[in-house]
Short mmCIF file of C-alpha atoms and ligand atoms in Angstrom, two decimals:
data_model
loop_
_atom_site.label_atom_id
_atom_site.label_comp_id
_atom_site.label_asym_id
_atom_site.label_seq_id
_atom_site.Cartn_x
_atom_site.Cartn_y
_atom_site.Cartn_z
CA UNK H 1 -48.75 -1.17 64.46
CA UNK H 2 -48.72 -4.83 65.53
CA UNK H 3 -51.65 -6.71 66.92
CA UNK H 4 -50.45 -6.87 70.86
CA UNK H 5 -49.46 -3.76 72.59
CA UNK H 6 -46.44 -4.90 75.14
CA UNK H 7 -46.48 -3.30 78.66
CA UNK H 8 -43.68 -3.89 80.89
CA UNK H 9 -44.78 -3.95 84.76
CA UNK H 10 -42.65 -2.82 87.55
CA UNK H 11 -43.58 -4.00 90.59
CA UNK H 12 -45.75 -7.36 91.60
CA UNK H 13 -47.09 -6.57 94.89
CA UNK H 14 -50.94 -5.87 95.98
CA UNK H 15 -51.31 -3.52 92.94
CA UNK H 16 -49.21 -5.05 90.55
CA UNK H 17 -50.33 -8.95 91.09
CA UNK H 18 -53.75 -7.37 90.39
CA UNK H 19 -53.32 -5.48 87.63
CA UNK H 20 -51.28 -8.65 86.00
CA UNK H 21 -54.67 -10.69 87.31
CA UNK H 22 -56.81 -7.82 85.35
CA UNK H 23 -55.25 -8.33 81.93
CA UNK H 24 -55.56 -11.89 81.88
CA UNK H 25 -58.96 -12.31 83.33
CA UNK H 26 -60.19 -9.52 81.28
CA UNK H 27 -57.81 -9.87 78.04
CA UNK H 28 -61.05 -10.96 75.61
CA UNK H 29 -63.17 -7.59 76.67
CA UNK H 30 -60.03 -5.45 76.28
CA UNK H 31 -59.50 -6.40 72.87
CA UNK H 32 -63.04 -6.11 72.12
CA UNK H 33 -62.55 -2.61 73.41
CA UNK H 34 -59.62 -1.24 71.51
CA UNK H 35 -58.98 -3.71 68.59
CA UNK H 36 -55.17 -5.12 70.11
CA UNK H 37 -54.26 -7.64 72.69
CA UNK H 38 -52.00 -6.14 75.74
CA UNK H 39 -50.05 -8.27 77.61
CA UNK H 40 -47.61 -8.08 80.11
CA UNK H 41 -44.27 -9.06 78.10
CA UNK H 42 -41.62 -8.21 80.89
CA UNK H 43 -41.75 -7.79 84.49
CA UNK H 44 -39.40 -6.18 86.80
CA UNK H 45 -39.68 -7.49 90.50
CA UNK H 46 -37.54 -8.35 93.66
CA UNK H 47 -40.13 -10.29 95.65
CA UNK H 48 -41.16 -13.78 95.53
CA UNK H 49 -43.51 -14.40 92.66
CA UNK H 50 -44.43 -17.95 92.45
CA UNK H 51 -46.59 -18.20 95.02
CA UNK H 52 -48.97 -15.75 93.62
CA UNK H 53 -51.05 -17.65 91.50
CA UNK H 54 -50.50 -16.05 88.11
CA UNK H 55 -49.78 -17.34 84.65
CA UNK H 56 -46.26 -15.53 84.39
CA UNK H 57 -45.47 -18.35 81.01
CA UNK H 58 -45.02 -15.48 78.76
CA UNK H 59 -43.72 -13.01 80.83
CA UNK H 60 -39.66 -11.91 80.88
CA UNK H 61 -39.04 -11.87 85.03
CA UNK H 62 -36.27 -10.07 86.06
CA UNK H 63 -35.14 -8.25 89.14
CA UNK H 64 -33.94 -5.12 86.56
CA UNK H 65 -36.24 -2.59 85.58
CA UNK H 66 -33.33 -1.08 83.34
CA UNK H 67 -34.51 -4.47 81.38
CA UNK H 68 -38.02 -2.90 81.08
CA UNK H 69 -37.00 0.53 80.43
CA UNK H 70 -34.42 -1.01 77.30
CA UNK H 71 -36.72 -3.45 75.93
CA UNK H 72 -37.41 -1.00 72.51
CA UNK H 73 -40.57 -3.18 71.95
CA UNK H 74 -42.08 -1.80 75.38
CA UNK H 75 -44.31 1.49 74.89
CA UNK H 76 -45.99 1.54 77.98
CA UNK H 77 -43.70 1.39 81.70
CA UNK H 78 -45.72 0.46 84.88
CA UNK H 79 -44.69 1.78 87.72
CA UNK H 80 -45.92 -0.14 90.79
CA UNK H 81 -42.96 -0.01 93.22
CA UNK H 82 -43.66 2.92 94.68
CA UNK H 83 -40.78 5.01 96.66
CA UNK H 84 -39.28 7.83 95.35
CA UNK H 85 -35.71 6.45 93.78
CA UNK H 86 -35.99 3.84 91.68
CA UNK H 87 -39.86 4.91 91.06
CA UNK H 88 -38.92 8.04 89.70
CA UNK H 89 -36.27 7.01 87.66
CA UNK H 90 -38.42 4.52 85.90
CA UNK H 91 -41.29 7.19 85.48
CA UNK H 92 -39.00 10.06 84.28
CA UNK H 93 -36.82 7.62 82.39
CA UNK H 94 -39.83 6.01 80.20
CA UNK H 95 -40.87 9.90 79.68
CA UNK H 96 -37.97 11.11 78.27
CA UNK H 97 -37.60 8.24 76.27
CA UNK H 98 -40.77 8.87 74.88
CA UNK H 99 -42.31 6.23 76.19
CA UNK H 100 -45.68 6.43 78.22
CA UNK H 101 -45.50 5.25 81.92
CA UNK H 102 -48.55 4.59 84.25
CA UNK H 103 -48.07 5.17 87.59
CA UNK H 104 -49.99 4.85 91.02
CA UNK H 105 -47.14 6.67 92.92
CA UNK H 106 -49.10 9.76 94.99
CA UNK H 107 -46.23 10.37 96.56
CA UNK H 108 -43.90 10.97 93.73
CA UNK H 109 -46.03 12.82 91.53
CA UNK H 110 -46.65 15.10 94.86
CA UNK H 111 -43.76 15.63 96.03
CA UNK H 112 -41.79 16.17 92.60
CA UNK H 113 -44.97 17.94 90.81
CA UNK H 114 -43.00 20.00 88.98
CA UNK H 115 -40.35 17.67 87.57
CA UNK H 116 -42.63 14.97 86.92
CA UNK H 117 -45.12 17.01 85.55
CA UNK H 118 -42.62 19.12 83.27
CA UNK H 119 -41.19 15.77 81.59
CA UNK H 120 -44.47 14.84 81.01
CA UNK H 121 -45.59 18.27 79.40
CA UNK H 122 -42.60 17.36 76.97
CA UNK H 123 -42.54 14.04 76.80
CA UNK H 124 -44.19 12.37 73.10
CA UNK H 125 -45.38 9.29 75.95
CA UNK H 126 -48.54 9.89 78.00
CA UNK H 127 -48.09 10.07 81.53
CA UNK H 128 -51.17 8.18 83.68
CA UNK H 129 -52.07 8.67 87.37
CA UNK H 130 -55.21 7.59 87.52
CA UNK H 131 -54.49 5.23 90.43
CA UNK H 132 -52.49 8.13 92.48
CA UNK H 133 -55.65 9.51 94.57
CA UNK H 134 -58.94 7.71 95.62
CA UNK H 135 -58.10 3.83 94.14
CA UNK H 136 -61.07 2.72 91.89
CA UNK H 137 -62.71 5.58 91.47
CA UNK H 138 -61.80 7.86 88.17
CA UNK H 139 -61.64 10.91 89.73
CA UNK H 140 -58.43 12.12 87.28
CA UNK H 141 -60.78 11.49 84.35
CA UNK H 142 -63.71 13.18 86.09
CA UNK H 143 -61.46 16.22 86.49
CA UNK H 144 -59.62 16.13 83.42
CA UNK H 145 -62.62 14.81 81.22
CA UNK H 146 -65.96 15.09 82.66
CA UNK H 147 -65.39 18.70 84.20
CA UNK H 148 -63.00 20.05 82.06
CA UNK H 149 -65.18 23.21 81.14
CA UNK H 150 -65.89 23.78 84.34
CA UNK H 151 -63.83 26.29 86.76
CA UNK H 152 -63.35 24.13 89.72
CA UNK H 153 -63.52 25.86 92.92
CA UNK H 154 -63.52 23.32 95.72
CA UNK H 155 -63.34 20.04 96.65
CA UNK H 156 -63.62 17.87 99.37
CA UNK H 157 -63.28 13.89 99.99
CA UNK H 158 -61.90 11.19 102.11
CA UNK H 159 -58.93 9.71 100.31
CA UNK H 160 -57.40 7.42 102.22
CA UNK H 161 -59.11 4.13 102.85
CA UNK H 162 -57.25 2.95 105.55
CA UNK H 163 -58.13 6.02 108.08
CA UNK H 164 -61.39 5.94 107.45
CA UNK H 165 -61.31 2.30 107.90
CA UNK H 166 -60.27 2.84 111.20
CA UNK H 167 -62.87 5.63 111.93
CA UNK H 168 -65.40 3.42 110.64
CA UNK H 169 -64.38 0.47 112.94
CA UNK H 170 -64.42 2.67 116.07
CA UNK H 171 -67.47 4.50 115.58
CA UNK H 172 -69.60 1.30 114.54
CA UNK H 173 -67.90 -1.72 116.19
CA UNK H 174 -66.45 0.15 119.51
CA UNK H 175 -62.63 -1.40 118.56
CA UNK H 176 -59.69 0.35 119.18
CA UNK H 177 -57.49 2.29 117.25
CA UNK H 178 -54.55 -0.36 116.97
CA UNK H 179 -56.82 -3.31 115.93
CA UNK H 180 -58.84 -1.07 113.54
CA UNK H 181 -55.44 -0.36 111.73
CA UNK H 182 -54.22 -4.36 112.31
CA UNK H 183 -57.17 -5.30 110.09
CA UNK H 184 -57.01 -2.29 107.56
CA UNK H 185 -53.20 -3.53 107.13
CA UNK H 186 -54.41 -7.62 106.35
CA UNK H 187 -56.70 -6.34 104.05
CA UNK H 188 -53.79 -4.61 101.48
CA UNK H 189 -55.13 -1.11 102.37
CA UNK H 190 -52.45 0.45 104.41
CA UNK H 191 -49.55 1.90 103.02
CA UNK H 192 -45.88 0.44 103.49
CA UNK H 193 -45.17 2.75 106.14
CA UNK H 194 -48.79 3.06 107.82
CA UNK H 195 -47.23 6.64 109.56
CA UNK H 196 -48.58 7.87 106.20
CA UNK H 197 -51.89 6.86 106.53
CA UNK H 198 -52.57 7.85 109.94
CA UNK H 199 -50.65 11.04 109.73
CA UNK H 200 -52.29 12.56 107.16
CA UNK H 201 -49.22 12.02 104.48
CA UNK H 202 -51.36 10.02 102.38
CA UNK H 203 -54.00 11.77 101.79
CA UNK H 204 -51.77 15.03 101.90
CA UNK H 205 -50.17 13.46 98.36
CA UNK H 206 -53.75 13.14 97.09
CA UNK H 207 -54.60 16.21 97.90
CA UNK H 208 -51.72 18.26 95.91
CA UNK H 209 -52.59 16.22 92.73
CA UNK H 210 -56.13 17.24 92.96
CA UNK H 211 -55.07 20.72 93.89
CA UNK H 212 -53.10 20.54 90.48
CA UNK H 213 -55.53 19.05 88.51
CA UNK H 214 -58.45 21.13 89.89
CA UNK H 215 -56.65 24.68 90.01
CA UNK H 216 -54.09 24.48 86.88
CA UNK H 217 -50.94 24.98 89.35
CA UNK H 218 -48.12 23.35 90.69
CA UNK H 219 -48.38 23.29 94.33
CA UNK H 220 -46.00 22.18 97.00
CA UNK H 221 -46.55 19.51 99.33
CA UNK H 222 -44.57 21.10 102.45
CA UNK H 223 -47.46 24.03 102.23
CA UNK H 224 -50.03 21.85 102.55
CA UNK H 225 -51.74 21.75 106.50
CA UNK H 226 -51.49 18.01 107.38
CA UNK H 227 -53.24 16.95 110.42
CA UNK H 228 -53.75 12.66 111.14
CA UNK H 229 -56.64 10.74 113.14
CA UNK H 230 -54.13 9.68 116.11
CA UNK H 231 -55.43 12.07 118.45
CA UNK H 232 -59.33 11.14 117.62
CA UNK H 233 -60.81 9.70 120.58
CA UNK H 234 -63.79 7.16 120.95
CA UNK H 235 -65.46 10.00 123.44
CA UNK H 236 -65.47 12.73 120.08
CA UNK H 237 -66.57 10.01 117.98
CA UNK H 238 -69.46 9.22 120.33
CA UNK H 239 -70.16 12.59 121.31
CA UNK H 240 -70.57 13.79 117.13
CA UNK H 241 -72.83 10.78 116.71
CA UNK H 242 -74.77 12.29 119.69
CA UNK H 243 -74.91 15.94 117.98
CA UNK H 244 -75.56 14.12 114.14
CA UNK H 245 -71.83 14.38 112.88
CA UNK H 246 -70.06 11.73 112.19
CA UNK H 247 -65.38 12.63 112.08
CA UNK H 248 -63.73 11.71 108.63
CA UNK H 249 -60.42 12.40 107.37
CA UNK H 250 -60.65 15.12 104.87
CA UNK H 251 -58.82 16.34 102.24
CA UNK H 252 -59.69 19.84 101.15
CA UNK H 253 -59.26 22.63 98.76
CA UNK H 254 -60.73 25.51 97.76
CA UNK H 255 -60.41 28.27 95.47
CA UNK H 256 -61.14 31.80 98.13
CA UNK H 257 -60.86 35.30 97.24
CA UNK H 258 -57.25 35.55 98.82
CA UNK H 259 -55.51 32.58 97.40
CA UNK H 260 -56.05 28.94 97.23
CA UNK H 261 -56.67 26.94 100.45
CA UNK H 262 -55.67 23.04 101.23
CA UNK H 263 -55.29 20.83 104.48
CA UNK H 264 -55.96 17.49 105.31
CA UNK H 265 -57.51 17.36 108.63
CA UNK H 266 -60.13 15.25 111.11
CA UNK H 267 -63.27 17.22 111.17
CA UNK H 268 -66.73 16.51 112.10
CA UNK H 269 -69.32 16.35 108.82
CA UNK H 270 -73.11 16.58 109.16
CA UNK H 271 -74.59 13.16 108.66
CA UNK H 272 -76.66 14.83 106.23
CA UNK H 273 -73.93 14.88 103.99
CA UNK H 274 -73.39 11.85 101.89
CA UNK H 275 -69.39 12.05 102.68
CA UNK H 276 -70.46 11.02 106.13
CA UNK H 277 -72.06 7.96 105.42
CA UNK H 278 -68.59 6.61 103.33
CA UNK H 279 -67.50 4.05 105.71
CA UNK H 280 -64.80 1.33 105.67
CA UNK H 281 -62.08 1.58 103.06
CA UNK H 282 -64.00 3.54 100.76
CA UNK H 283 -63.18 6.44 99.38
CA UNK H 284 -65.58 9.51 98.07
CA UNK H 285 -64.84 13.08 96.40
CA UNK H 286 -67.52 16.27 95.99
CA UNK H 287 -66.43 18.83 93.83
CA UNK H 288 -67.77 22.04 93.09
CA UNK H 289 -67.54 23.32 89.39
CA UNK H 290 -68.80 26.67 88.64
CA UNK H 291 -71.47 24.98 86.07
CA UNK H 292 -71.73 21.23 87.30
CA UNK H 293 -72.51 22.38 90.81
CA UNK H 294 -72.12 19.61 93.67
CA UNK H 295 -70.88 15.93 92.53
CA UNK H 296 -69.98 13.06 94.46
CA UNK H 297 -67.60 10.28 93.17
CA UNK H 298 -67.93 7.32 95.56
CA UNK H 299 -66.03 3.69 95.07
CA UNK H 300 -63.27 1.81 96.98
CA UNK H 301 -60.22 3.63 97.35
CA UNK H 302 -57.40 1.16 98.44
CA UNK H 303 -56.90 -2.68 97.98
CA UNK H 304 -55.39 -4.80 94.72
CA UNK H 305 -58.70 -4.98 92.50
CA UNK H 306 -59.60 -1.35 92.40
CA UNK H 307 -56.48 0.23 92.48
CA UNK H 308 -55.61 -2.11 89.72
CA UNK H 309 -58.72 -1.13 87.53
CA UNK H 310 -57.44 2.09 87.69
CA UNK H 311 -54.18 1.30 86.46
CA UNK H 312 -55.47 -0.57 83.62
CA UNK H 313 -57.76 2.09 82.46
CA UNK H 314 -54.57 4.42 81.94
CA UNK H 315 -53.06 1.89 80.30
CA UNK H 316 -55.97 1.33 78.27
CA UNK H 317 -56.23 5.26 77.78
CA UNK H 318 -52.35 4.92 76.64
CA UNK H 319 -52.89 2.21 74.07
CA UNK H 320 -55.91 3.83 72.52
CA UNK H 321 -53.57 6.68 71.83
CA UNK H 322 -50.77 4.93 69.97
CA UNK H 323 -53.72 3.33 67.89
CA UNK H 324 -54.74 6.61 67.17
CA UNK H 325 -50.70 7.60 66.11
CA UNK H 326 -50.88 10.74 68.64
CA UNK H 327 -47.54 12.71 68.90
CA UNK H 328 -48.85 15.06 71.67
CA UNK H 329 -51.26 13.05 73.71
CA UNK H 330 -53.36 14.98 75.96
CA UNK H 331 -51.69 17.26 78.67
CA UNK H 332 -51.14 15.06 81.90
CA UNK H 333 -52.72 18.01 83.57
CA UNK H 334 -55.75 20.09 82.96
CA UNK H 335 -54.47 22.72 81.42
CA UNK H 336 -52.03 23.44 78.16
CA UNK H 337 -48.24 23.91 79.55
CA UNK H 338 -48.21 27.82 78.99
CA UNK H 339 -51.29 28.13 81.62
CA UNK H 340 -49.52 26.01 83.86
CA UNK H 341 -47.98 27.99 86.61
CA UNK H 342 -46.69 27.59 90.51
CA UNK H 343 -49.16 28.29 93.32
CA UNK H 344 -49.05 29.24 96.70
CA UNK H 345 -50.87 27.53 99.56
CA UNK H 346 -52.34 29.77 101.62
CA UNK H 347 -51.26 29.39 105.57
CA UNK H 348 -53.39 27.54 107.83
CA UNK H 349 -53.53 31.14 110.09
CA UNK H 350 -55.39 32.71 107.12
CA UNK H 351 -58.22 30.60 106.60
CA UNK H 352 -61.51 29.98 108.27
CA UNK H 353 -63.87 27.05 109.65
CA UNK H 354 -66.08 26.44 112.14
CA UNK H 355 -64.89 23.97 114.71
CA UNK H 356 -65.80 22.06 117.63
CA UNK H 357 -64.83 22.51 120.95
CA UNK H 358 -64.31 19.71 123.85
CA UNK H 359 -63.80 21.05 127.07
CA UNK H 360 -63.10 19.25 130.26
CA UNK H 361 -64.03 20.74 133.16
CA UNK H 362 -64.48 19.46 136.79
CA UNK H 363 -66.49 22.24 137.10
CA UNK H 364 -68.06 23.42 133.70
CA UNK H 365 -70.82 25.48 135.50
CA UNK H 366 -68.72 28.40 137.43
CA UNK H 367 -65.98 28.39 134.13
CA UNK H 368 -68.36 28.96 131.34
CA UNK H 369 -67.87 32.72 131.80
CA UNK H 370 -64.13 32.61 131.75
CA UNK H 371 -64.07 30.38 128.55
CA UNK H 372 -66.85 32.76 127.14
CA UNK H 373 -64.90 35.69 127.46
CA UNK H 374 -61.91 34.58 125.50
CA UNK H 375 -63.93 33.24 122.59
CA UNK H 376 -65.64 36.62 122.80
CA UNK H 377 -62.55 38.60 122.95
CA UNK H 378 -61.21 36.28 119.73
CA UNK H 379 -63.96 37.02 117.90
CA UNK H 380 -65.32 33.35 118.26
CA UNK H 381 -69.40 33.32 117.99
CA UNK H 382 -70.68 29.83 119.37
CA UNK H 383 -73.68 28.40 117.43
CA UNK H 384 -74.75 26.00 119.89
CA UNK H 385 -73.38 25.52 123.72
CA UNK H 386 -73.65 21.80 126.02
CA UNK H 387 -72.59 20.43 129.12
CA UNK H 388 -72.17 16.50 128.79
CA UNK H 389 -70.76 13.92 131.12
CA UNK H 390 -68.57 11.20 130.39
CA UNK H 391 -69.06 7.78 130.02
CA UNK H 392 -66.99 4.47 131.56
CA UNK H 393 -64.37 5.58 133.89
CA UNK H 394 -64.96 9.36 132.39
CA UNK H 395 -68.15 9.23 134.08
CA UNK H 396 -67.28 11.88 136.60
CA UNK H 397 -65.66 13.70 133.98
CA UNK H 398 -67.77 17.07 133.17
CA UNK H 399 -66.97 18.22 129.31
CA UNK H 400 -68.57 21.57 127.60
CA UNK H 401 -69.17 20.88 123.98
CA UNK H 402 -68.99 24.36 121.58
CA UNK H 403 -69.73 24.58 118.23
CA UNK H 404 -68.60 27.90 116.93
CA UNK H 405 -69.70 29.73 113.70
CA UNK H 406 -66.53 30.09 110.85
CA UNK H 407 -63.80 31.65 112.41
CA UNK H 408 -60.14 32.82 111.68
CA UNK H 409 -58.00 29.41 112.15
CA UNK H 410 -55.15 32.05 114.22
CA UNK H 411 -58.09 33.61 116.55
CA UNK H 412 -58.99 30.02 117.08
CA UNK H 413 -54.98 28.35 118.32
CA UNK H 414 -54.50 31.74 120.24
CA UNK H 415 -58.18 31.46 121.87
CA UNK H 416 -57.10 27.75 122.58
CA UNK H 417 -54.10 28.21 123.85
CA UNK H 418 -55.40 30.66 126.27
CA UNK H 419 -58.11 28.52 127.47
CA UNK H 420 -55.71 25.59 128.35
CA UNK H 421 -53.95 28.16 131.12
CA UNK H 422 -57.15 28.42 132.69
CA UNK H 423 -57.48 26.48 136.46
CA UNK H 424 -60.69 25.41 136.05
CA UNK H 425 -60.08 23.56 132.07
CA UNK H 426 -58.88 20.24 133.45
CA UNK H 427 -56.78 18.59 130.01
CA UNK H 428 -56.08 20.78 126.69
CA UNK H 429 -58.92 21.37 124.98
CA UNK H 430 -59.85 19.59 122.08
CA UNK H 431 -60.62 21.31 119.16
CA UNK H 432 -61.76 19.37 116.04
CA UNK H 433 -62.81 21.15 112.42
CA UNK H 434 -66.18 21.43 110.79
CA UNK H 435 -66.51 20.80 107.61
CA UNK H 436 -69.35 21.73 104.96
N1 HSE S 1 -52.92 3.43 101.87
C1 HSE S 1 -53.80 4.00 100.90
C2 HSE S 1 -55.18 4.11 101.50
C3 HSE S 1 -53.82 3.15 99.68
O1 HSE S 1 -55.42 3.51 102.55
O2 HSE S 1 -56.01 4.81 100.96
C4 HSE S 1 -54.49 3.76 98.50
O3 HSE S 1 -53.83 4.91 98.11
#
């Protein structure tokens, strides 16, 4: 094998000017680490390039990534575009050439799990993902590696840096939702289409690739419950941090007795909880494993430097197995190919949380036994019951605040929707998750 492993990179925006950054500014320590020199001999990009400060004097530019995907000297494809079209050509293309592609595509790899996935199962390349879900921080490795005699049965984390970047910003700083989002996009976090990050999509992607990795199945995206941050308001984030919660964007999944369970949702998590103290752009992950008990994985989860450290590694990963001559490098998954089988999602109906309650009432006292009645009659126990007033021009405003014990997610919509016909419940109630 010759001295310099060649990558070719597809793709020179925020992730891909910063993984070409990494490999220079690092290129001494990475061939400490593996014995070979990797540079970047071709890259494949549409946008303007010469204004981004990097030595491109021995890179091939071109506007073609068929150049990349030809170029029989190129082991290891980069794919950085993101999209699904020309994206998954160039992954699927490098795979069943035989060639290993890196990739930091969530999307993709969620939405076509099981074509992506199979052409990797078969594919002599490796297939890396590392940079798919939660930016810097190796949580693919954790899973694959680090837990990988473990039976994983839940986990939970905040996966997109951009909403809680926003949550952040309006729980400590009092700004608003647009200008929270305004500086989340300057900084690089936000996706091209910030719908995605607000909406839930994001983190929805992230979500299915942990599901995979964490459960051994192929799951489908459109299963998954996906719920966004637009309808948080400042008066729930101020009235958690009055009852010691503080509202993330979760992703969750958990293996239950009746199937596998997975949403991405706001809910309110006990500042006890380390996840609640993750603020800004960062991202963090617990998982439960049946031996390893409760770990946290905690590091920055969007922007050019981490994501690209993350790309790098798999590329690192990558060249340390054609060193080693592998044929069959390690599943992409965690689990052999014949193990590997198609999961269901259970529906949102069928699962259970506790949740919170916000209730607006100009006249809380003389309702509370109406409201009582239906969350008695829906099998809804409350752990804890207030009345609180607004604030600002909500000052007149009366709200009950509920916080129920677990309860069956259908019980809870039908129990809502019956409350919102009553006279005395001035707006729909608000009903936010809780999340342990
Ligand atoms: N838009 C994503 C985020 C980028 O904010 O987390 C990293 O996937």
């Amino acid at each position: 094998m010759e001295d310099t492993i060649k990558i070719g990179l597809c793709g020179l925006g925020t992730v891909g000017s910063g993984v070409f950054e990494l490999l220079q500014e690092n290129a001494d320590l990475i061939r400490n680490r593996i014995g070979r020199n990797i540079i970047v001999s071709r890259v494949a990009t549409l946008d303007r390039y010469d204004n981004l400060g990097l030595d491109l004097s021995k890179t091939q530019v071109s506007d073609s990534v068929d150049d990349i995907l030809r170029d029989p000297e190129i082991n290891i494809v980069v794919e950085l575009i993101g999209g699904k079209t020309i994206a998954k050509k160039i992954v699927l293309e490098s795979l069943q050439k035989g060639k290993s592609a890196v990739t930091a595509n969530k999307a993709l790899l969620a939405e076509y799990t099981e074509e992506i996935f199979q052409a990797a199962y078969r594919s002599k390349g490796n297939l890396g993902f590392e940079a798919s879900v939660a930016g810097g921080i190796p949580i693919v490795r954790s899973i694959k590696q680090g837990f990988s005699g473990d039976r994983i049965d839940k986990f939970m984390g905040i996966v997109n840096g951009t909403a809680n970047y926003i949550l952040s910003a309006m729980s400590s700083e009092g700004v608003d939702f647009d200008q929270a989002l305004n500086d989340a996009q300057k900084k690089g976090y936000a996706e091209a289409d910030p719908t995605f990050d607000i909406e839930g999509i994001d983190a929805a992607h992230k979500v299915i690739i942990l599901m995979a990795l964490s459960f051994n199945g192929l799951f489908d995206f459109s299963q998954l419950y996906v719920e966004g941050i637009t309808g948080i308001e400042s008066i729930d984030i101020a009235i958690a941090e009055e009852s010691g919660y503080a509202i993330k964007l979760l992703g969750c999944a958990a293996r239950t007795e009746n199937g596998y369970e997975g949403k991405v949702c706001p809910a309110l998590v006990d500042k006890k909880n380390m996840l609640a103290a993750v603020t800004g752009a960062f991202n963090a992950v617990s998982i439960w494993g049946n031996f390893v008990g409760e770990t946290l994985s905690y590091g920055a989860g969007a922007g050019s430097h981490p994501t690209a450290s993350a790309v790098v590694s798999d590329i690192i990963e990558t060249a340390r197995l054609m060193i080693a001559g592998m044929d069959n490098p390690v599943p992409p998954l965690n689990t052999g190919i014949d193990a590997l089988t198609r999961q269901d999602i259970l529906p949102m109906s069928e699962t259970e949380s506790e949740y919170y309650l916000r209730i607006a009432s100009d006249n809380a006292e003389t309702s509370v036994d109406d409201i009582l009645k239906i969350l008695g009659d829906a099998a809804i126990n409350l752990k804890s019951m207030e009345q609180k007033s607004g604030s600002g021009d909500l000052s007149l405003q009366k709200y009950l605040i509920l916080f129920t014990e677990k309860s069956n997610e259908e019980q809870m919509q039908s129990a809502i929707q019956k409350l919102n016909t009553l006279s005395v419940v001035a707006k729909p109630v608000k009903m936010i998750r809780v999340e342990h």
